[in-house]
PDB file of C-alpha atoms in Angstrom:
ATOM      1  CA  UNK A 556      28.754  10.211  -5.701  1.00 72.00           C
ATOM      2  CA  UNK A 557      28.464  14.186  -4.135  1.00 81.00           C
ATOM      3  CA  UNK A 558      28.730  17.177  -5.534  1.00 86.00           C
ATOM      4  CA  UNK A 559      29.437  19.712  -3.181  1.00 88.00           C
ATOM      5  CA  UNK A 560      27.150  19.325  -0.372  1.00 93.00           C
ATOM      6  CA  UNK A 561      24.671  17.967  -2.222  1.00 96.00           C
ATOM      7  CA  UNK A 562      23.605  14.633  -3.685  1.00 96.00           C
ATOM      8  CA  UNK A 563      21.460  12.864  -5.738  1.00 96.00           C
ATOM      9  CA  UNK A 564      20.069   9.170  -7.165  1.00 96.00           C
ATOM     10  CA  UNK A 565      17.342   7.844  -9.683  1.00 96.00           C
ATOM     11  CA  UNK A 566      16.705   4.709 -10.219  1.00 97.00           C
ATOM     12  CA  UNK A 567      13.640   3.023 -12.066  1.00 98.00           C
ATOM     13  CA  UNK A 568      12.600  -0.057 -12.864  1.00 98.00           C
ATOM     14  CA  UNK A 569      10.695  -1.370 -15.933  1.00 98.00           C
ATOM     15  CA  UNK A 570       9.435  -5.282 -14.633  1.00 97.00           C
ATOM     16  CA  UNK A 571       6.733  -8.156 -15.544  1.00 96.00           C
ATOM     17  CA  UNK A 572       5.933 -11.241 -13.618  1.00 96.00           C
ATOM     18  CA  UNK A 573       4.879 -13.832 -15.216  1.00 94.00           C
ATOM     19  CA  UNK A 574       4.235 -17.553 -14.563  1.00 92.00           C
ATOM     20  CA  UNK A 575       1.503 -20.462 -13.164  1.00 88.00           C
ATOM     21  CA  UNK A 576       1.220 -20.014  -9.372  1.00 86.00           C
ATOM     22  CA  UNK A 577       2.367 -16.159  -7.252  1.00 88.00           C
ATOM     23  CA  UNK A 578       3.752 -18.545  -4.540  1.00 84.00           C
ATOM     24  CA  UNK A 579       4.225 -22.375  -3.354  1.00 79.00           C
ATOM     25  CA  UNK A 580       0.111 -23.025  -2.713  1.00 81.00           C
ATOM     26  CA  UNK A 581      -1.742 -21.900  -5.221  1.00 79.00           C
ATOM     27  CA  UNK A 582      -1.510 -24.680  -6.418  1.00 76.00           C
ATOM     28  CA  UNK A 583      -2.617 -26.841  -3.571  1.00 78.00           C
ATOM     29  CA  UNK A 584      -6.307 -26.847  -3.799  1.00 73.00           C
ATOM     30  CA  UNK A 585      -5.519 -28.036  -7.488  1.00 76.00           C
ATOM     31  CA  UNK A 586      -3.979 -30.643  -6.345  1.00 78.00           C
ATOM     32  CA  UNK A 587      -6.502 -31.580  -3.625  1.00 77.00           C
ATOM     33  CA  UNK A 588      -9.338 -31.697  -5.384  1.00 77.00           C
ATOM     34  CA  UNK A 589      -7.284 -33.431  -8.745  1.00 79.00           C
ATOM     35  CA  UNK A 590      -7.602 -31.069 -11.601  1.00 76.00           C
ATOM     36  CA  UNK A 591      -5.862 -30.075 -13.477  1.00 80.00           C
ATOM     37  CA  UNK A 592      -2.258 -28.379 -13.554  1.00 80.00           C
ATOM     38  CA  UNK A 593      -2.518 -24.607 -14.688  1.00 80.00           C
ATOM     39  CA  UNK A 594      -0.401 -25.074 -18.969  1.00 82.00           C
ATOM     40  CA  UNK A 595      -0.685 -21.129 -19.193  1.00 86.00           C
ATOM     41  CA  UNK A 596       0.847 -17.903 -17.780  1.00 90.00           C
ATOM     42  CA  UNK A 597      -0.624 -15.670 -15.809  1.00 93.00           C
ATOM     43  CA  UNK A 598       0.526 -12.082 -13.871  1.00 95.00           C
ATOM     44  CA  UNK A 599       1.347 -13.243 -10.591  1.00 94.00           C
ATOM     45  CA  UNK A 600       0.316 -11.206  -7.685  1.00 94.00           C
ATOM     46  CA  UNK A 601       3.369  -9.153  -7.566  1.00 95.00           C
ATOM     47  CA  UNK A 602       3.235  -8.131 -10.883  1.00 97.00           C
ATOM     48  CA  UNK A 603       3.812  -4.443 -10.667  1.00 97.00           C
ATOM     49  CA  UNK A 604       4.777  -2.523 -13.954  1.00 97.00           C
ATOM     50  CA  UNK A 605       6.691   0.136 -12.630  1.00 98.00           C
ATOM     51  CA  UNK A 606       9.323   1.515  -8.968  1.00 98.00           C
ATOM     52  CA  UNK A 607      11.519   4.314  -9.128  1.00 98.00           C
ATOM     53  CA  UNK A 608      12.503   6.501  -6.376  1.00 98.00           C
ATOM     54  CA  UNK A 609      14.683   9.470  -5.859  1.00 98.00           C
ATOM     55  CA  UNK A 610      17.118  10.378  -3.677  1.00 98.00           C
ATOM     56  CA  UNK A 611      18.153  13.744  -2.575  1.00 97.00           C
ATOM     57  CA  UNK A 612      20.787  14.912   0.209  1.00 98.00           C
ATOM     58  CA  UNK A 613      22.177  17.237   1.778  1.00 97.00           C
ATOM     59  CA  UNK A 614      24.737  18.103   4.504  1.00 95.00           C
ATOM     60  CA  UNK A 615      26.626  21.092   5.183  1.00 95.00           C
ATOM     61  CA  UNK A 616      30.787  21.086   6.859  1.00 92.00           C
ATOM     62  CA  UNK A 617      31.314  21.979  10.604  1.00 88.00           C
ATOM     63  CA  UNK A 618      32.993  25.387   8.832  1.00 88.00           C
ATOM     64  CA  UNK A 619      29.405  25.824   7.046  1.00 89.00           C
ATOM     65  CA  UNK A 620      26.568  28.949   7.879  1.00 90.00           C
ATOM     66  CA  UNK A 621      24.294  26.504   8.726  1.00 92.00           C
ATOM     67  CA  UNK A 622      27.551  23.004  10.436  1.00 93.00           C
ATOM     68  CA  UNK A 623      26.766  20.074  10.311  1.00 94.00           C
ATOM     69  CA  UNK A 624      23.258  20.547   8.914  1.00 97.00           C
ATOM     70  CA  UNK A 625      21.495  17.562   6.737  1.00 97.00           C
ATOM     71  CA  UNK A 626      18.110  17.071   4.860  1.00 98.00           C
ATOM     72  CA  UNK A 627      17.924  14.131   2.803  1.00 98.00           C
ATOM     73  CA  UNK A 628      13.924  13.136   1.263  1.00 98.00           C
ATOM     74  CA  UNK A 629      13.115   9.698  -0.602  1.00 98.00           C
ATOM     75  CA  UNK A 630      10.262   9.674  -3.525  1.00 98.00           C
ATOM     76  CA  UNK A 631       9.167   6.361  -4.533  1.00 98.00           C
ATOM     77  CA  UNK A 632       6.583   5.534  -6.761  1.00 98.00           C
ATOM     78  CA  UNK A 633       5.049   2.517  -8.365  1.00 98.00           C
ATOM     79  CA  UNK A 634       1.984   1.364 -10.344  1.00 97.00           C
ATOM     80  CA  UNK A 635      -0.669  -1.202  -8.673  1.00 96.00           C
ATOM     81  CA  UNK A 636      -0.114  -4.713  -7.485  1.00 96.00           C
ATOM     82  CA  UNK A 637      -2.426  -6.996  -9.474  1.00 96.00           C
ATOM     83  CA  UNK A 638      -5.777  -8.616  -8.053  1.00 96.00           C
ATOM     84  CA  UNK A 639      -8.533 -11.244 -10.145  1.00 95.00           C
ATOM     85  CA  UNK A 640     -11.442  -9.036 -10.605  1.00 96.00           C
ATOM     86  CA  UNK A 641     -14.078 -11.088  -9.097  1.00 94.00           C
ATOM     87  CA  UNK A 642     -18.249 -11.568  -8.408  1.00 92.00           C
ATOM     88  CA  UNK A 643     -18.966  -9.360  -5.589  1.00 90.00           C
ATOM     89  CA  UNK A 644     -19.359 -11.184  -2.144  1.00 86.00           C
ATOM     90  CA  UNK A 645     -19.924 -10.064   1.284  1.00 85.00           C
ATOM     91  CA  UNK A 646     -17.161  -9.738   3.558  1.00 77.00           C
ATOM     92  CA  UNK A 647     -19.309  -9.346   6.567  1.00 84.00           C
ATOM     93  CA  UNK A 648     -22.119 -12.466   6.708  1.00 81.00           C
ATOM     94  CA  UNK A 649     -19.639 -15.448   5.781  1.00 72.00           C
ATOM     95  CA  UNK A 650     -21.262 -18.030   2.890  1.00 64.00           C
ATOM     96  CA  UNK A 651     -19.919 -18.193   0.004  1.00 65.00           C
ATOM     97  CA  UNK A 652     -15.690 -19.968   0.714  1.00 66.00           C
ATOM     98  CA  UNK A 653     -13.959 -18.371  -2.364  1.00 77.00           C
ATOM     99  CA  UNK A 654     -14.175 -15.387  -5.643  1.00 84.00           C
ATOM    100  CA  UNK A 655     -16.017 -16.165  -8.250  1.00 88.00           C
ATOM    101  CA  UNK A 656     -13.391 -14.730 -11.199  1.00 91.00           C
ATOM    102  CA  UNK A 657     -15.290 -12.938 -13.648  1.00 93.00           C
ATOM    103  CA  UNK A 658     -11.792 -12.182 -15.570  1.00 94.00           C
ATOM    104  CA  UNK A 659      -8.715 -13.332 -16.663  1.00 92.00           C
ATOM    105  CA  UNK A 660      -6.252 -14.508 -13.216  1.00 91.00           C
ATOM    106  CA  UNK A 661      -4.272 -11.651 -11.921  1.00 94.00           C
ATOM    107  CA  UNK A 662      -5.663  -9.443 -14.581  1.00 95.00           C
ATOM    108  CA  UNK A 663      -7.193  -6.362 -12.857  1.00 96.00           C
ATOM    109  CA  UNK A 664      -4.556  -3.821 -11.341  1.00 97.00           C
ATOM    110  CA  UNK A 665      -4.268  -1.566  -8.303  1.00 96.00           C
ATOM    111  CA  UNK A 666      -4.348   2.508  -7.765  1.00 96.00           C
ATOM    112  CA  UNK A 667      -0.936   3.430  -8.313  1.00 97.00           C
ATOM    113  CA  UNK A 668       1.367   4.750  -5.299  1.00 97.00           C
ATOM    114  CA  UNK A 669       3.905   7.974  -4.434  1.00 98.00           C
ATOM    115  CA  UNK A 670       5.269   8.390  -1.222  1.00 98.00           C
ATOM    116  CA  UNK A 671       7.406  11.259  -0.347  1.00 98.00           C
ATOM    117  CA  UNK A 672       9.916   9.972   3.082  1.00 99.00           C
ATOM    118  CA  UNK A 673      11.590  13.465   4.972  1.00 99.00           C
ATOM    119  CA  UNK A 674      14.721  13.461   7.403  1.00 98.00           C
ATOM    120  CA  UNK A 675      16.476  16.310   8.772  1.00 98.00           C
ATOM    121  CA  UNK A 676      19.409  16.270  11.197  1.00 97.00           C
ATOM    122  CA  UNK A 677      21.378  19.038  13.346  1.00 97.00           C
ATOM    123  CA  UNK A 678      24.919  17.824  15.133  1.00 95.00           C
ATOM    124  CA  UNK A 679      26.390  19.565  17.856  1.00 94.00           C
ATOM    125  CA  UNK A 680      30.124  19.174  19.241  1.00 91.00           C
ATOM    126  CA  UNK A 681      29.852  19.004  23.318  1.00 91.00           C
ATOM    127  CA  UNK A 682      33.143  18.591  24.828  1.00 89.00           C
ATOM    128  CA  UNK A 683      33.626  16.441  21.627  1.00 87.00           C
ATOM    129  CA  UNK A 684      30.285  14.491  22.612  1.00 92.00           C
ATOM    130  CA  UNK A 685      28.195  14.572  19.222  1.00 92.00           C
ATOM    131  CA  UNK A 686      24.840  15.035  19.642  1.00 95.00           C
ATOM    132  CA  UNK A 687      22.299  14.851  16.877  1.00 96.00           C
ATOM    133  CA  UNK A 688      18.871  16.224  16.867  1.00 97.00           C
ATOM    134  CA  UNK A 689      17.055  14.594  14.718  1.00 98.00           C
ATOM    135  CA  UNK A 690      13.438  14.035  12.729  1.00 98.00           C
ATOM    136  CA  UNK A 691      11.861  11.801  10.392  1.00 98.00           C
ATOM    137  CA  UNK A 692       8.871  12.555   8.491  1.00 98.00           C
ATOM    138  CA  UNK A 693       7.477   9.345   6.919  1.00 98.00           C
ATOM    139  CA  UNK A 694       4.565  10.148   4.779  1.00 98.00           C
ATOM    140  CA  UNK A 695       4.888  13.972   4.178  1.00 98.00           C
ATOM    141  CA  UNK A 696       2.060  13.761   1.877  1.00 98.00           C
ATOM    142  CA  UNK A 697      -0.457  11.436   4.308  1.00 97.00           C
ATOM    143  CA  UNK A 698      -1.224  10.666   0.871  1.00 96.00           C
ATOM    144  CA  UNK A 699      -3.801   6.997   1.156  1.00 95.00           C
ATOM    145  CA  UNK A 700      -1.838   4.795  -0.539  1.00 97.00           C
ATOM    146  CA  UNK A 701      -4.027   1.181  -1.171  1.00 96.00           C
ATOM    147  CA  UNK A 702      -1.707  -2.236  -0.137  1.00 95.00           C
ATOM    148  CA  UNK A 703      -5.284  -4.360  -0.578  1.00 95.00           C
ATOM    149  CA  UNK A 704      -8.726  -3.697  -2.227  1.00 96.00           C
ATOM    150  CA  UNK A 705     -11.731  -6.465  -3.193  1.00 94.00           C
ATOM    151  CA  UNK A 706     -11.679  -8.164  -5.781  1.00 94.00           C
ATOM    152  CA  UNK A 707     -15.103  -7.235  -7.209  1.00 92.00           C
ATOM    153  CA  UNK A 708     -14.279  -3.009  -6.833  1.00 91.00           C
ATOM    154  CA  UNK A 709     -10.883  -3.111  -6.875  1.00 92.00           C
ATOM    155  CA  UNK A 710     -11.378  -0.003  -4.103  1.00 93.00           C
ATOM    156  CA  UNK A 711      -9.704  -0.592  -0.383  1.00 94.00           C
ATOM    157  CA  UNK A 712     -13.663  -0.166   1.122  1.00 91.00           C
ATOM    158  CA  UNK A 713     -16.292  -1.611  -0.843  1.00 91.00           C
ATOM    159  CA  UNK A 714     -16.859  -5.077  -1.510  1.00 91.00           C
ATOM    160  CA  UNK A 715     -19.807  -4.760  -4.108  1.00 89.00           C
ATOM    161  CA  UNK A 716     -22.496  -7.248  -1.567  1.00 91.00           C
ATOM    162  CA  UNK A 717     -24.515  -3.596  -1.596  1.00 90.00           C
ATOM    163  CA  UNK A 718     -25.235  -3.842  -5.251  1.00 89.00           C
ATOM    164  CA  UNK A 719     -26.172  -7.245  -4.765  1.00 89.00           C
ATOM    165  CA  UNK A 720     -30.171  -8.697  -4.224  1.00 91.00           C
ATOM    166  CA  UNK A 721     -28.795 -10.237  -1.078  1.00 88.00           C
ATOM    167  CA  UNK A 722     -27.573  -6.217  -0.437  1.00 88.00           C
ATOM    168  CA  UNK A 723     -30.554  -4.489  -1.488  1.00 90.00           C
ATOM    169  CA  UNK A 724     -32.572  -7.569   1.323  1.00 90.00           C
ATOM    170  CA  UNK A 725     -30.533  -6.138   3.464  1.00 86.00           C
ATOM    171  CA  UNK A 726     -31.056  -2.598   3.541  1.00 87.00           C
ATOM    172  CA  UNK A 727     -34.821  -2.923   2.122  1.00 87.00           C
ATOM    173  CA  UNK A 728     -34.976  -5.324   5.946  1.00 84.00           C
ATOM    174  CA  UNK A 729     -33.423  -2.322   7.615  1.00 81.00           C
ATOM    175  CA  UNK A 730     -35.560   0.294   6.718  1.00 77.00           C
ATOM    176  CA  UNK A 731     -38.993  -1.867   6.891  1.00 69.00           C
ATOM    177  CA  UNK A 732     -38.041  -2.529  11.118  1.00 68.00           C
ATOM    178  CA  UNK A 733     -38.715   1.353  10.995  1.00 71.00           C
ATOM    179  CA  UNK A 734     -34.381   2.114  10.616  1.00 68.00           C
ATOM    180  CA  UNK A 735     -32.705   3.760   7.731  1.00 72.00           C
ATOM    181  CA  UNK A 736     -31.235   2.209   4.479  1.00 71.00           C
ATOM    182  CA  UNK A 737     -28.872   4.605   4.867  1.00 78.00           C
ATOM    183  CA  UNK A 738     -27.849   4.082   8.323  1.00 83.00           C
ATOM    184  CA  UNK A 739     -26.890   0.206   7.184  1.00 84.00           C
ATOM    185  CA  UNK A 740     -25.183   1.510   4.827  1.00 87.00           C
ATOM    186  CA  UNK A 741     -23.066   3.062   6.537  1.00 89.00           C
ATOM    187  CA  UNK A 742     -22.734   0.545   9.242  1.00 88.00           C
ATOM    188  CA  UNK A 743     -21.701  -1.806   6.408  1.00 90.00           C
ATOM    189  CA  UNK A 744     -18.971   0.160   5.053  1.00 90.00           C
ATOM    190  CA  UNK A 745     -17.113   1.141   8.657  1.00 90.00           C
ATOM    191  CA  UNK A 746     -16.684  -2.683   8.923  1.00 90.00           C
ATOM    192  CA  UNK A 747     -15.857  -3.555   5.693  1.00 91.00           C
ATOM    193  CA  UNK A 748     -12.895  -0.511   5.472  1.00 91.00           C
ATOM    194  CA  UNK A 749     -10.417  -1.729   7.466  1.00 90.00           C
ATOM    195  CA  UNK A 750      -6.495   0.400   7.639  1.00 92.00           C
ATOM    196  CA  UNK A 751      -4.816  -2.537   6.885  1.00 92.00           C
ATOM    197  CA  UNK A 752      -5.983  -2.162   3.023  1.00 94.00           C
ATOM    198  CA  UNK A 753      -4.067   1.472   2.860  1.00 95.00           C
ATOM    199  CA  UNK A 754      -0.358   2.005   3.872  1.00 95.00           C
ATOM    200  CA  UNK A 755       1.192   3.351   6.639  1.00 93.00           C
ATOM    201  CA  UNK A 756       0.459   7.624   7.697  1.00 96.00           C
ATOM    202  CA  UNK A 757       2.267  10.106   7.781  1.00 98.00           C
ATOM    203  CA  UNK A 758       4.254   9.379  11.025  1.00 98.00           C
ATOM    204  CA  UNK A 759       6.721  11.915  12.747  1.00 98.00           C
ATOM    205  CA  UNK A 760       9.651  10.582  14.483  1.00 98.00           C
ATOM    206  CA  UNK A 761      11.714  13.103  16.322  1.00 98.00           C
ATOM    207  CA  UNK A 762      14.759  11.811  18.504  1.00 97.00           C
ATOM    208  CA  UNK A 763      18.602  12.226  19.608  1.00 96.00           C
ATOM    209  CA  UNK A 764      21.658  10.366  19.210  1.00 94.00           C
ATOM    210  CA  UNK A 765      24.338  10.343  21.581  1.00 94.00           C
ATOM    211  CA  UNK A 766      27.825   9.547  19.527  1.00 89.00           C
ATOM    212  CA  UNK A 767      31.208   9.642  21.925  1.00 83.00           C
TER     213      UNK A 767
END
């Protein structure tokens, strides 16, 4: 509830998510190949041990020194989601249809996330019409929150292929042809580094709302 001009709310969730499949299609390939259905549980891909948020809202009344002003800040955090550590394979050249696990199903944990959002607004009353000028800043700290990783490294920008013999041979071929191995490595890294593997960067939205 609001005390004076301020209101603070917070919540925290501690959870475990385990089962024989993370979605309805998990066992499709097993059934298609005539394999044995899993009889043990593993962490789900959406298993996230800790999540929480803190919301602080401040509002002034019509008779305050700064009338009809509002500020809201939302802090959110979460521990990493799950993935299955696997042997390195190329995400560029293809050839291997699926990952080859080197550890338990969904035993890897992605990096934790933290995000701060801010909203400021000021209302003006003109001829009985409420004009609300607002500014919304998403991801105030411009944090690089990871949303997807490569199963070999647990990182969003390294698939591990260049550490393999095949990857080293590819770099050597570039050098043998007169190119620079470092340039080849940079080119490969730029190819596998996708913005979709990170959360939304900082965004600033400014607008005007009219209430008649």
